[in-house]
């Protein structure tokens, strides 16, 4: 079966296909958001994606309180659903992993979210809804170790019911840049969107159910050119040489990351220990 190129945002593959024996899709337009629920039914599929569920929440300006609140409500809804799917325990043990480089704003989403989540696994109080542990494994350029290796080492000494992995993603659409949250139960491959594939975080590799949360924070210059040509109905594709195909973000990325990390961490804190 022919494999297609790997994209961080799964909808950028699925949008090109109709429902078939591999794919089920559901679209919901709420007051401020567009929700896309996708189910891949088999591991052997033409999309180069893992079997499982993919949910996207697309939104406009999060600086408006009403939009921020609606997105947070949907985040809580979908994340709660994924967690309940994996564990029926009254007080599940959950590890939250923040992937990325905190010193580089477009890649700082994961670490900054983790710093705002309330860990409880070390506390003796019985009032907590979940036992939460958090880790920021860093990046190989700083630690010399794969994030996967660090998390695998933690799992050798601790048992968790669910792992939640948070990472910044790339997108091929300027309209999704900082305006799309993707939640999946299939794990993730850090660096896949920039052709720097690291070891995959998934149930097969870690032997623990994985929920991934990602937000598109960068886009390639190549993608911007091609989206512009498509919008102008020009039947042409541009492929820049590697040294010219820059990865870009918005100039307000620091304030946008702050807003997005607040959104995700508040949602997690509501679910795990309200």
Coordinates of C-alpha atoms in Angstrom, one line a residue:
X1 CA 0.0 0.0 0.0
X2 CA 1.4 3.4 -1.0
X3 CA 2.4 5.6 2.0
X4 CA 1.8 9.3 2.0
X5 CA 3.9 12.0 3.6
X6 CA 3.7 12.3 7.3
X7 CA 2.0 15.5 8.7
X8 CA 1.7 16.7 12.3
X9 CA -1.9 17.8 11.8
X10 CA -3.8 14.7 10.7
X11 CA -6.6 16.6 9.1
X12 CA -4.1 17.8 6.5
X13 CA -4.1 14.2 5.2
X14 CA -7.8 13.4 5.9
X15 CA -9.2 16.5 4.3
X16 CA -8.1 15.1 0.9
X17 CA -10.1 11.9 1.3
X18 CA -13.8 10.9 1.4
X19 CA -15.0 8.5 4.0
X20 CA -14.1 4.9 3.1
X21 CA -13.5 1.5 4.7
X22 CA -10.6 3.0 6.6
X23 CA -12.0 6.4 7.6
X24 CA -15.0 7.9 9.5
X25 CA -15.3 11.7 9.9
X26 CA -17.8 13.9 11.8
X27 CA -18.0 17.7 11.6
X28 CA -19.5 20.0 14.2
X29 CA -19.8 23.7 13.9
X30 CA -20.5 25.3 17.3
X31 CA -20.9 29.0 18.0
X32 CA -17.2 29.8 18.0
X33 CA -15.4 26.6 17.0
X34 CA -15.2 24.0 14.2
X35 CA -14.8 20.5 15.5
X36 CA -13.6 17.5 13.4
X37 CA -13.7 14.0 14.8
X38 CA -11.9 11.3 12.8
X39 CA -11.6 7.6 13.4
X40 CA -9.1 5.4 11.6
X41 CA -10.5 1.9 11.7
X42 CA -7.5 -0.2 10.7
X43 CA -3.8 -0.1 11.3
X44 CA -3.2 -0.9 7.6
X45 CA -4.4 2.3 5.9
X46 CA -3.3 4.5 3.1
X47 CA -2.9 7.6 5.3
X48 CA 0.3 6.6 7.1
X49 CA -1.5 7.2 10.4
X50 CA -2.1 5.0 13.4
X51 CA -5.4 3.4 14.1
X52 CA -7.5 5.4 16.5
X53 CA -9.2 8.7 17.1
X54 CA -8.2 12.2 16.0
X55 CA -10.0 15.3 17.2
X56 CA -9.3 18.8 16.0
X57 CA -10.7 22.0 17.6
X58 CA -10.3 25.0 15.3
X59 CA -11.0 28.5 16.6
X60 CA -10.5 32.2 15.9
X61 CA -9.3 34.8 18.4
X62 CA -8.6 33.3 21.8
X63 CA -8.2 36.8 23.3
X64 CA -12.0 37.0 23.3
X65 CA -13.3 35.5 26.6
X66 CA -16.3 33.8 25.0
X67 CA -14.1 31.9 22.5
X68 CA -11.5 31.0 25.1
X69 CA -14.2 29.6 27.3
X70 CA -15.9 27.5 24.6
X71 CA -12.5 26.1 23.4
X72 CA -11.7 25.2 27.0
X73 CA -15.1 23.5 27.5
X74 CA -14.5 21.3 24.4
X75 CA -10.9 20.5 25.6
X76 CA -12.3 19.3 28.9
X77 CA -15.0 17.3 27.2
X78 CA -12.7 15.5 24.8
X79 CA -9.8 15.0 27.1
X80 CA -12.1 13.6 29.8
X81 CA -13.6 11.2 27.3
X82 CA -10.1 9.9 26.2
X83 CA -9.0 9.4 29.9
X84 CA -12.2 7.5 30.7
X85 CA -11.7 5.3 27.7
X86 CA -8.4 4.2 29.1
X87 CA -9.0 3.9 32.8
X88 CA -12.0 3.2 35.0
X89 CA -10.1 3.8 38.2
X90 CA -11.6 6.3 40.7
X91 CA -8.1 7.9 41.2
X92 CA -6.0 7.2 38.1
X93 CA -2.3 7.7 38.0
X94 CA -1.4 10.0 35.1
X95 CA 2.0 11.2 33.8
X96 CA 2.1 14.5 31.9
X97 CA 5.0 14.9 29.5
X98 CA 6.0 18.3 28.1
X99 CA 7.9 17.8 24.9
X100 CA 10.0 20.6 23.5
X101 CA 12.5 23.3 24.2
X102 CA 11.4 26.0 26.7
X103 CA 14.1 28.4 25.5
X104 CA 12.6 28.5 21.9
X105 CA 9.1 30.0 22.0
X106 CA 7.5 28.1 19.1
X107 CA 8.7 24.9 20.7
X108 CA 7.9 25.8 24.3
X109 CA 4.3 24.7 24.4
X110 CA 4.8 21.3 26.2
X111 CA 7.3 22.5 28.9
X112 CA 5.3 25.6 29.7
X113 CA 2.0 23.6 30.1
X114 CA 3.6 21.2 32.4
X115 CA 4.9 24.0 34.7
X116 CA 1.3 25.1 35.1
X117 CA -0.2 21.7 35.9
X118 CA -0.6 20.8 39.6
X119 CA 1.2 17.6 40.5
X120 CA -0.3 15.5 43.3
X121 CA 1.3 12.1 43.2
X122 CA 3.7 13.0 46.0
X123 CA 0.9 14.4 48.3
X124 CA -0.9 12.2 50.9
X125 CA -4.2 14.0 50.8
X126 CA -7.2 11.8 49.7
X127 CA -9.1 14.8 48.3
X128 CA -7.4 14.7 44.9
X129 CA -9.3 13.2 42.0
X130 CA -6.1 11.9 40.2
X131 CA -2.5 11.2 41.0
X132 CA -0.6 13.5 38.7
X133 CA 3.1 13.4 37.9
X134 CA 4.8 15.8 35.5
X135 CA 8.1 15.7 33.6
X136 CA 9.9 18.0 31.1
X137 CA 12.5 15.7 29.5
X138 CA 14.1 18.5 27.5
X139 CA 15.7 18.2 24.1
X140 CA 18.6 16.1 22.9
X141 CA 20.7 19.1 22.1
X142 CA 20.6 20.0 25.8
X143 CA 20.4 16.7 27.6
X144 CA 22.1 14.3 25.1
X145 CA 19.2 12.0 25.6
X146 CA 16.0 11.2 23.7
X147 CA 12.8 12.4 25.4
X148 CA 11.5 8.9 24.9
X149 CA 14.5 7.4 26.7
X150 CA 13.9 9.6 29.8
X151 CA 10.2 8.8 29.9
X152 CA 11.0 5.1 29.4
X153 CA 13.3 5.2 32.4
X154 CA 10.6 6.8 34.5
X155 CA 8.2 4.0 33.5
X156 CA 10.8 1.4 34.7
X157 CA 10.3 2.7 38.2
X158 CA 6.7 3.9 38.2
X159 CA 3.4 2.7 37.0
X160 CA 0.9 5.0 35.3
X161 CA -2.6 4.3 33.9
X162 CA -2.3 7.0 31.2
X163 CA 0.4 9.3 29.8
X164 CA -0.5 12.7 28.3
X165 CA 2.1 14.0 25.9
X166 CA 2.0 17.7 24.9
X167 CA 4.0 19.1 22.0
X168 CA 4.1 21.9 19.4
X169 CA 3.3 20.9 15.9
X170 CA 3.8 22.1 12.3
X171 CA 1.0 22.9 9.9
X172 CA 0.7 23.3 6.1
X173 CA -2.1 25.9 6.5
X174 CA -1.6 29.4 7.7
X175 CA -5.2 29.3 8.9
X176 CA -4.4 26.6 11.4
X177 CA -1.3 28.3 12.8
X178 CA -2.0 28.8 16.5
X179 CA -5.7 28.2 15.8
X180 CA -5.9 24.4 15.9
X181 CA -5.7 22.0 18.8
X182 CA -5.3 18.3 17.9
X183 CA -6.1 15.6 20.5
X184 CA -5.4 11.9 19.7
X185 CA -5.3 8.6 21.4
X186 CA -2.6 7.3 19.0
X187 CA 0.5 9.0 20.5
X188 CA 3.0 11.2 18.6
X189 CA 6.4 11.2 16.9
X190 CA 8.4 14.3 18.1
X191 CA 10.0 16.2 15.2
X192 CA 8.1 14.4 12.5
X193 CA 6.7 17.7 11.0
X194 CA 10.3 19.0 10.4
X195 CA 11.7 15.7 9.2
X196 CA 13.6 15.2 12.5
X197 CA 11.8 12.0 13.6
X198 CA 12.5 10.9 17.2
X199 CA 11.3 7.7 18.9
X200 CA 7.5 7.5 18.9
X201 CA 5.4 7.9 22.0
X202 CA 2.7 5.3 21.7
X203 CA 1.1 2.4 23.5
X204 CA 3.2 -0.1 21.6
X205 CA 6.5 1.5 22.6
X206 CA 5.7 2.5 26.2
X207 CA 3.1 -0.2 27.1
X208 CA 0.8 2.6 28.5
X209 CA -2.1 4.3 26.8
X210 CA -1.1 7.6 25.3
X211 CA -3.1 10.8 24.8
X212 CA -1.4 13.5 22.8
X213 CA -2.2 17.2 22.7
X214 CA -0.7 19.4 20.0
X215 CA -1.0 22.9 18.7
X216 CA 0.4 24.1 15.4
X217 CA 2.9 26.8 16.1
X218 CA 5.1 26.8 13.0
X219 CA 4.7 26.6 9.2
X220 CA 7.2 26.2 6.4
X221 CA 7.7 28.8 3.7
X222 CA 7.1 26.1 1.2
X223 CA 3.6 25.5 2.6
X224 CA 2.7 29.3 2.6
X225 CA 3.7 29.5 -1.1
X226 CA 1.6 26.5 -2.1
X227 CA -1.4 27.6 -0.1
X228 CA -1.2 31.0 -1.7
X229 CA -1.0 29.5 -5.2
X230 CA -4.0 27.2 -4.4
X231 CA -6.0 30.2 -3.2
X232 CA -5.3 32.0 -6.5
X233 CA -6.3 28.8 -8.4
X234 CA -2.9 28.5 -9.9
X235 CA -2.1 24.9 -10.8
X236 CA 1.5 24.8 -9.7
X237 CA 3.6 23.4 -6.9
X238 CA 6.7 25.0 -5.3
X239 CA 9.4 23.0 -3.6
X240 CA 12.2 25.1 -2.2
X241 CA 15.6 23.7 -1.6
X242 CA 16.1 22.7 2.0
X243 CA 18.3 25.7 2.9
X244 CA 15.6 28.0 1.6
X245 CA 12.5 26.3 3.1
X246 CA 12.4 28.2 6.3
X247 CA 10.2 27.3 9.3
X248 CA 8.2 30.4 10.3
X249 CA 5.9 31.6 13.1
X250 CA 4.1 34.8 14.1
X251 CA 6.0 37.7 15.7
X252 CA 3.6 37.6 18.7
X253 CA 4.5 33.9 19.4
X254 CA 5.5 34.5 23.0
X255 CA 2.2 36.0 24.0
X256 CA 0.3 33.4 22.0
X257 CA 2.1 30.6 23.6
X258 CA 1.3 32.0 27.0
X259 CA -2.4 32.1 26.2
X260 CA -2.4 28.6 24.7
X261 CA -0.5 27.1 27.7
X262 CA -3.0 28.7 30.1
X263 CA -5.8 27.2 28.0
X264 CA -4.4 23.6 28.1
X265 CA -3.1 23.7 31.7
X266 CA -6.4 25.1 33.0
X267 CA -8.3 22.3 31.2
X268 CA -6.0 19.6 32.6
X269 CA -6.3 21.0 36.1
X270 CA -10.1 21.0 35.8
X271 CA -10.2 17.4 34.7
X272 CA -7.5 15.9 37.0
X273 CA -8.0 17.9 40.2
X274 CA -10.8 20.5 40.1

